[in-house]
PDB file of C-alpha atoms in Angstrom:
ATOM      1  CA  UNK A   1      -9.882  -1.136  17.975  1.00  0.00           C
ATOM      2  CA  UNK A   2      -8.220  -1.679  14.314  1.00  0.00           C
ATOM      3  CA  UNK A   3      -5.550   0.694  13.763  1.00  0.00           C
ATOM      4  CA  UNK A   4      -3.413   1.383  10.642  1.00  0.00           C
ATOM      5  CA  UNK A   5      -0.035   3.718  10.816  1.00  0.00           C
ATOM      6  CA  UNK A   6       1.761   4.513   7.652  1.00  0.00           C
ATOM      7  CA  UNK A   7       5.449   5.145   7.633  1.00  0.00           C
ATOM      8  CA  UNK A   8       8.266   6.181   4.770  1.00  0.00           C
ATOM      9  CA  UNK A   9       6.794   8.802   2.658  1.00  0.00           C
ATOM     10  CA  UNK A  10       8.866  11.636   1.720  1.00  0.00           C
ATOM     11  CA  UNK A  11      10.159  13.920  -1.108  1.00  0.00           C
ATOM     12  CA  UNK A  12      12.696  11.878  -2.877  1.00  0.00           C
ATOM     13  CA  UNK A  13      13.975  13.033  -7.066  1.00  0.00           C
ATOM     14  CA  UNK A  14      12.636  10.935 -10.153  1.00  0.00           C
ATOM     15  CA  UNK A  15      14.402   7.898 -10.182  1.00  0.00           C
ATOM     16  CA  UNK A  16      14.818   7.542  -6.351  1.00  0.00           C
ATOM     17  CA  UNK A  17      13.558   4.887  -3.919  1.00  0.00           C
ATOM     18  CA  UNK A  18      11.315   4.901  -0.988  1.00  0.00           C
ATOM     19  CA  UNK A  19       9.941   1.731   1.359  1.00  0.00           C
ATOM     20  CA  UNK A  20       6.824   2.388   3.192  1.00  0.00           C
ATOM     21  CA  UNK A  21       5.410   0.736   5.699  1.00  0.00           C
ATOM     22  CA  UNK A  22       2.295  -0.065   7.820  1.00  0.00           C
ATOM     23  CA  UNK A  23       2.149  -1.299  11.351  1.00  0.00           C
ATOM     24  CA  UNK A  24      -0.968  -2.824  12.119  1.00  0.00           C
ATOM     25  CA  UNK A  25      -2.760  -3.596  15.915  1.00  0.00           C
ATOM     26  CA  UNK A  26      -6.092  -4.577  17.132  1.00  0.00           C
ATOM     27  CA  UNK A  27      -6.628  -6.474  14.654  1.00  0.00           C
ATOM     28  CA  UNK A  28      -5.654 -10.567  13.948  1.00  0.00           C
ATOM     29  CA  UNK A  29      -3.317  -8.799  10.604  1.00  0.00           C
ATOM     30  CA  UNK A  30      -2.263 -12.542   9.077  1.00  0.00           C
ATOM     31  CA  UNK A  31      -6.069 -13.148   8.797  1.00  0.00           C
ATOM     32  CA  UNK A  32      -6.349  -9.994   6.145  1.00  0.00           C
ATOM     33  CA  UNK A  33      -5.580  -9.551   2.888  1.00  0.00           C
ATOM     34  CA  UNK A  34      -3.505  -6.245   2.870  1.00  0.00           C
ATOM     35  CA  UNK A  35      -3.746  -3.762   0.089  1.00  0.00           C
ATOM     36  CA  UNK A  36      -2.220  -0.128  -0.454  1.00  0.00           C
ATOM     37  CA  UNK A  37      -3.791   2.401  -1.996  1.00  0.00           C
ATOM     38  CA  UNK A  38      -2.849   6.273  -3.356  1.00  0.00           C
ATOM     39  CA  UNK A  39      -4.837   9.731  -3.827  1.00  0.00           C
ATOM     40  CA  UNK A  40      -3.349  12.327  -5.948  1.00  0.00           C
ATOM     41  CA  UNK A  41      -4.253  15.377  -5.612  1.00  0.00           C
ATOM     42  CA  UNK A  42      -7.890  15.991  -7.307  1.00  0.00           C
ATOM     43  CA  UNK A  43      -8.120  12.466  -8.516  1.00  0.00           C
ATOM     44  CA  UNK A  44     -10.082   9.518  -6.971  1.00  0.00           C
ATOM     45  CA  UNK A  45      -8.326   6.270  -4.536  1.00  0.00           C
ATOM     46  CA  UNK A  46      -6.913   3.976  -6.828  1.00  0.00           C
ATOM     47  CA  UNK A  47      -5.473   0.313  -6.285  1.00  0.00           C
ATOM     48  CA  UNK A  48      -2.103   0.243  -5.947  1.00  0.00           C
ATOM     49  CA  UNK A  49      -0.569  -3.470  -4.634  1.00  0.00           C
ATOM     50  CA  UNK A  50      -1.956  -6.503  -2.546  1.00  0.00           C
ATOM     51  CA  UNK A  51      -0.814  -9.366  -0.685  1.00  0.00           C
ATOM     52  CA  UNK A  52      -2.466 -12.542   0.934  1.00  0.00           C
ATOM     53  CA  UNK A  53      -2.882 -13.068   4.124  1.00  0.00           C
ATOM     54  CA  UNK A  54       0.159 -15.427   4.454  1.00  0.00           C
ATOM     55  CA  UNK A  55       2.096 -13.584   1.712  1.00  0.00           C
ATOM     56  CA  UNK A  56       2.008 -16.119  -1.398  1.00  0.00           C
ATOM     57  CA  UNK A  57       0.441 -14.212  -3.670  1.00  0.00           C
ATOM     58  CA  UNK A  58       0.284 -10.048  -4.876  1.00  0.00           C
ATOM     59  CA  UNK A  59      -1.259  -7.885  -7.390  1.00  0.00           C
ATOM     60  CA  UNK A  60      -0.184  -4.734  -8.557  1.00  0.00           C
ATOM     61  CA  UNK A  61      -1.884  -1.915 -11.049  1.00  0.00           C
ATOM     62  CA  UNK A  62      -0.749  -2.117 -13.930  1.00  0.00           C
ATOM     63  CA  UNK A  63       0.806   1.045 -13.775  1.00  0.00           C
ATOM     64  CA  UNK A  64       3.304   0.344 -10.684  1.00  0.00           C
ATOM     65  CA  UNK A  65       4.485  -3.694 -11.921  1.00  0.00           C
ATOM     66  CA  UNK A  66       7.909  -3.986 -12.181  1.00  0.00           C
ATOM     67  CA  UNK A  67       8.924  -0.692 -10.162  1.00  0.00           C
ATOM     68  CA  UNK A  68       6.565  -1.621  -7.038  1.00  0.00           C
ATOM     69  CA  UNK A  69       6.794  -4.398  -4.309  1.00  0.00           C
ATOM     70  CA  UNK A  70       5.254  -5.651  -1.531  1.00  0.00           C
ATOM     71  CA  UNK A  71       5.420  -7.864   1.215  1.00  0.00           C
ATOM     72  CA  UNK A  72       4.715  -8.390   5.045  1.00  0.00           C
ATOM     73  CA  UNK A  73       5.872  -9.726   8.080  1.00  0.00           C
ATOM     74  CA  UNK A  74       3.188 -11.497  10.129  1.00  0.00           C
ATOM     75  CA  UNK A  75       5.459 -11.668  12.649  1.00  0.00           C
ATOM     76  CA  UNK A  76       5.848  -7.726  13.064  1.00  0.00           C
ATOM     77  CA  UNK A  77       2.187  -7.384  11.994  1.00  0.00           C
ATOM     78  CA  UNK A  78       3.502  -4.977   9.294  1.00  0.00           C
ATOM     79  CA  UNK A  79       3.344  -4.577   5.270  1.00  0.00           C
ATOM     80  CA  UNK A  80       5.842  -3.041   3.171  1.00  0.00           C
ATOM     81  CA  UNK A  81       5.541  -1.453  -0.313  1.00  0.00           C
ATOM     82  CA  UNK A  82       9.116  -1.139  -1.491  1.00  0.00           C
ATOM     83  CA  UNK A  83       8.877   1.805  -4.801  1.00  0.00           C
ATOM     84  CA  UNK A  84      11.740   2.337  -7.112  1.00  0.00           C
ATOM     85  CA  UNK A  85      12.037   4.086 -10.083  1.00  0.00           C
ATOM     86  CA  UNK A  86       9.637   6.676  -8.772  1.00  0.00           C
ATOM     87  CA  UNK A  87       8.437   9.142 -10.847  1.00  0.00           C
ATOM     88  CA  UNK A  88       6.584  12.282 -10.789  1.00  0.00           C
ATOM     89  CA  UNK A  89       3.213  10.612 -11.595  1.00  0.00           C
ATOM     90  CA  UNK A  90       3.890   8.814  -8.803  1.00  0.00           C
ATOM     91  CA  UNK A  91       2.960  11.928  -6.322  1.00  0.00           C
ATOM     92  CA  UNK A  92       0.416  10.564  -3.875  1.00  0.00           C
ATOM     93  CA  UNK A  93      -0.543   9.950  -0.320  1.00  0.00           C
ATOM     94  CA  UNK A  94      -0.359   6.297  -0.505  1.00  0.00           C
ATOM     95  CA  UNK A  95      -2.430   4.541   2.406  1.00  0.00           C
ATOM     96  CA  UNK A  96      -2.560   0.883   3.920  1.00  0.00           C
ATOM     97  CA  UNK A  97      -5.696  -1.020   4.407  1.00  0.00           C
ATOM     98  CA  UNK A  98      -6.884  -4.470   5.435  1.00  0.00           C
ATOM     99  CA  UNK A  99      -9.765  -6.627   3.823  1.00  0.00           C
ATOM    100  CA  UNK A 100     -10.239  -9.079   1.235  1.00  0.00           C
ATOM    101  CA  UNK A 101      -8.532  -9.894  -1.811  1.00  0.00           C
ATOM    102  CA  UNK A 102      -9.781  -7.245  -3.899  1.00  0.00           C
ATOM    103  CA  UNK A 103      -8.598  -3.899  -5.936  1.00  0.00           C
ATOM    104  CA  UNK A 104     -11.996  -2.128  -4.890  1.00  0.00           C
ATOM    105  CA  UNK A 105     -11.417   0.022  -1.888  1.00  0.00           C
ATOM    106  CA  UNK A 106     -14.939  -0.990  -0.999  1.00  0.00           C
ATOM    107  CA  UNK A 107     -13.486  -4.380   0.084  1.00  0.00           C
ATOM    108  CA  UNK A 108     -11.151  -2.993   2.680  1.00  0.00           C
ATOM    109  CA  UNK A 109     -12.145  -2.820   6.267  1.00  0.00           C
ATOM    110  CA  UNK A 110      -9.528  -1.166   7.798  1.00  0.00           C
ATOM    111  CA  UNK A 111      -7.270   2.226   7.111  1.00  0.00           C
ATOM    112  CA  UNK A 112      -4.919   4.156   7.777  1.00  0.00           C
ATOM    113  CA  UNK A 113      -4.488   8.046   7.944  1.00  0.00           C
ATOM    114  CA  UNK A 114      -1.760   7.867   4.977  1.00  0.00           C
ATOM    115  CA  UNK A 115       1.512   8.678   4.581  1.00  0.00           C
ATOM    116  CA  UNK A 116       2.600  11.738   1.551  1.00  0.00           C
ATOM    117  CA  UNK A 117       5.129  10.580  -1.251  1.00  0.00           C
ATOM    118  CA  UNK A 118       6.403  13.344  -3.355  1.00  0.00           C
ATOM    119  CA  UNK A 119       7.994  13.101  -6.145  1.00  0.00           C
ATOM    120  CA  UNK A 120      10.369  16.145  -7.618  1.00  0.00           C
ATOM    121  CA  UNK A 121      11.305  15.699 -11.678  1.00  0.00           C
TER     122      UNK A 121
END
């Protein structure tokens, strides 16, 4: 059974840092495209960052590039998303999720529970 656990989140001030990560297991993780999402409060899922299955290529909202990276370890069957700059806007639970290369939530197979980022101004 696929499972998905979220790590990192946190209350941090505007202008701080936080690295999250997801640990992945029953699942083959360097055969999926992995993708992380966020939910604010009273607004829908929206597309965040994604990475190949073998790391060479991401995508990132337009909203996050520059101030947002990810990556992965295939070895540790775990993705990062590494967020600087943060600002309030930024408020979220932020999830992981496996699937195809896609920034339609519909495309992802997998998820997990989500981890809260909050950020104070």
């Amino acid at each position: 059974q696929a499972q998905l656990g979220e790590s990192g989140g946190g209350l941090v001030q505007a202008g701080g840092s936080l690295r999250l990560s997801c640990a992945a297991s029953g699942v083959t993780f360097s055969n999926y495209v992995m993708g992380w999402f966020r939910q604010a409060p009273g607004k829908e899922r929206e597309f965040v960052a994604a990475i190949t299955a073998r790391g060479r290529n991401t995508r990132y909202a337009d909203s996050v590039k520059g101030r947002f990276t990810i990556s992965r370890d295939n070895a540790k069957n775990t993705v990062y998303l590494q967020i600087n700059s943060l600002k309030p806007e930024d408020t979220a639970v932020y999830f992981c999720a496996a699937g195809s290369w896609s920034t339609s939530q519909y495309l992802y197979d997998y998820w997990g529970q989500g981890t809260q980022v909050t950020v104070s101004s």
